[in-house]
Coordinates of C-alpha atoms in Angstrom, one line a residue:
M1 CA 6.5 -1.2 -28.7
T2 CA 7.8 -4.0 -26.0
Y3 CA 9.8 -1.7 -24.6
L4 CA 7.5 1.0 -24.2
Y5 CA 5.3 -0.9 -22.4
L6 CA 7.8 -2.6 -20.0
A7 CA 8.8 0.7 -19.3
L8 CA 5.0 1.9 -18.6
A9 CA 4.4 -1.3 -16.3
I10 CA 7.5 0.0 -14.6
V11 CA 5.8 3.4 -14.2
A12 CA 2.7 2.0 -13.2
E13 CA 4.5 -0.5 -10.3
V14 CA 6.4 2.8 -9.2
V15 CA 2.9 4.5 -9.0
A16 CA 1.4 1.8 -7.2
T17 CA 4.3 0.9 -4.5
S18 CA 4.3 4.6 -3.9
A19 CA 0.9 4.8 -3.6
L20 CA 1.0 1.9 -1.2
K21 CA 3.0 4.2 1.4
S22 CA 0.3 6.6 1.3
S23 CA -2.7 3.9 1.5
A24 CA -1.4 3.2 5.4
G25 CA -2.3 -0.4 5.3
F26 CA -5.0 0.0 2.7
T27 CA -7.3 2.2 5.5
R28 CA -7.0 5.0 2.9
L29 CA -9.1 4.7 -0.4
W30 CA -8.1 7.0 -3.1
P31 CA -4.3 5.5 -2.6
S32 CA -5.6 2.1 -1.7
L33 CA -7.6 1.9 -5.5
L34 CA -4.2 3.3 -7.0
V35 CA -2.4 0.1 -5.6
L36 CA -5.1 -2.1 -7.2
A37 CA -5.4 -0.2 -10.8
G38 CA -1.4 0.2 -10.8
Y39 CA -0.2 -3.0 -9.9
G40 CA -3.5 -4.0 -12.6
L41 CA -2.1 -2.3 -15.2
A42 CA 1.7 -2.9 -14.4
F43 CA 1.1 -7.1 -14.6
Y44 CA -1.3 -7.1 -17.4
L45 CA 1.6 -4.6 -19.8
L46 CA 4.1 -7.0 -17.9
A47 CA 2.5 -10.1 -19.6
L48 CA 2.3 -8.0 -22.8
V49 CA 5.8 -7.6 -22.7
L50 CA 6.5 -11.3 -21.8
K51 CA 5.6 -12.4 -25.0
T52 CA 8.4 -11.2 -27.0
L53 CA 11.0 -10.3 -24.5
P54 CA 12.7 -13.5 -22.2
V55 CA 11.1 -13.3 -18.5
G56 CA 14.5 -12.7 -17.0
I57 CA 15.8 -10.1 -18.8
A58 CA 12.4 -8.5 -18.7
Y59 CA 12.1 -9.0 -15.0
A60 CA 15.9 -8.0 -14.6
F61 CA 14.6 -4.6 -16.1
W62 CA 11.5 -4.4 -14.4
A63 CA 13.0 -4.8 -10.5
G64 CA 16.0 -3.1 -11.0
L65 CA 14.7 0.1 -13.0
G66 CA 11.4 0.2 -9.9
I67 CA 14.1 0.3 -7.5
V68 CA 16.1 2.9 -8.6
L69 CA 12.4 4.9 -9.3
V70 CA 10.7 3.9 -6.1
T71 CA 14.2 5.0 -4.0
L72 CA 13.7 8.6 -6.0
V73 CA 10.3 8.9 -5.6
G74 CA 10.9 8.2 -1.3
I75 CA 13.5 10.7 -1.7
L76 CA 11.5 13.4 -3.7
V77 CA 7.8 12.9 -1.9
Y78 CA 8.7 11.3 1.6
G79 CA 11.9 12.6 2.6
E80 CA 13.6 9.6 2.6
K81 CA 17.2 9.9 2.8
P82 CA 19.9 6.7 1.6
D83 CA 22.9 6.3 3.1
L84 CA 26.1 5.7 1.1
P85 CA 25.7 1.4 1.0
A86 CA 21.9 2.2 -0.2
L87 CA 23.5 4.4 -3.1
L88 CA 26.0 2.1 -4.2
G89 CA 23.8 -1.2 -4.4
L90 CA 21.3 1.0 -6.3
S91 CA 24.2 2.1 -8.5
M92 CA 25.2 -1.3 -9.2
I93 CA 21.5 -2.9 -9.8
V94 CA 21.6 0.6 -12.5
G95 CA 24.9 -0.9 -13.7
G96 CA 23.4 -4.5 -13.9
V97 CA 20.6 -3.6 -16.2
V98 CA 23.3 -1.4 -18.5
V99 CA 25.3 -4.6 -18.9
I100 CA 22.0 -6.9 -19.8
Q101 CA 21.2 -3.9 -22.6
V102 CA 24.5 -3.3 -23.9
F103 CA 25.9 -6.5 -24.0
S104 CA 23.7 -9.6 -23.5
S105 CA 22.7 -11.2 -27.0
V106 CA 19.6 -12.2 -25.0
S107 CA 18.5 -8.8 -25.2
A108 CA 15.8 -7.5 -27.8
H109 CA 18.0 -4.5 -29.4

């Protein structure tokens, strides 16, 4: 269940972060409420994850996958276009998460 909770926490954080852009500085009600609910759920689920997964590993997944997914939302929803250095950086982040998952002894396999 740990990785399911982590995946749901990441999705909730991505939804909240994406809604943050739509909230226009918290001047629009529904996106603002989505931000609050999304971050609340994300942090609750992350707290559950930290009962069994080391904080460094959990945060590496949270941050790395969150960055990549928010970038994808930016591309698909907001029409943002990352340049080559941004894409290289994102691929390095994904590579780091894969290395942790596959090779780290502290990762809960």
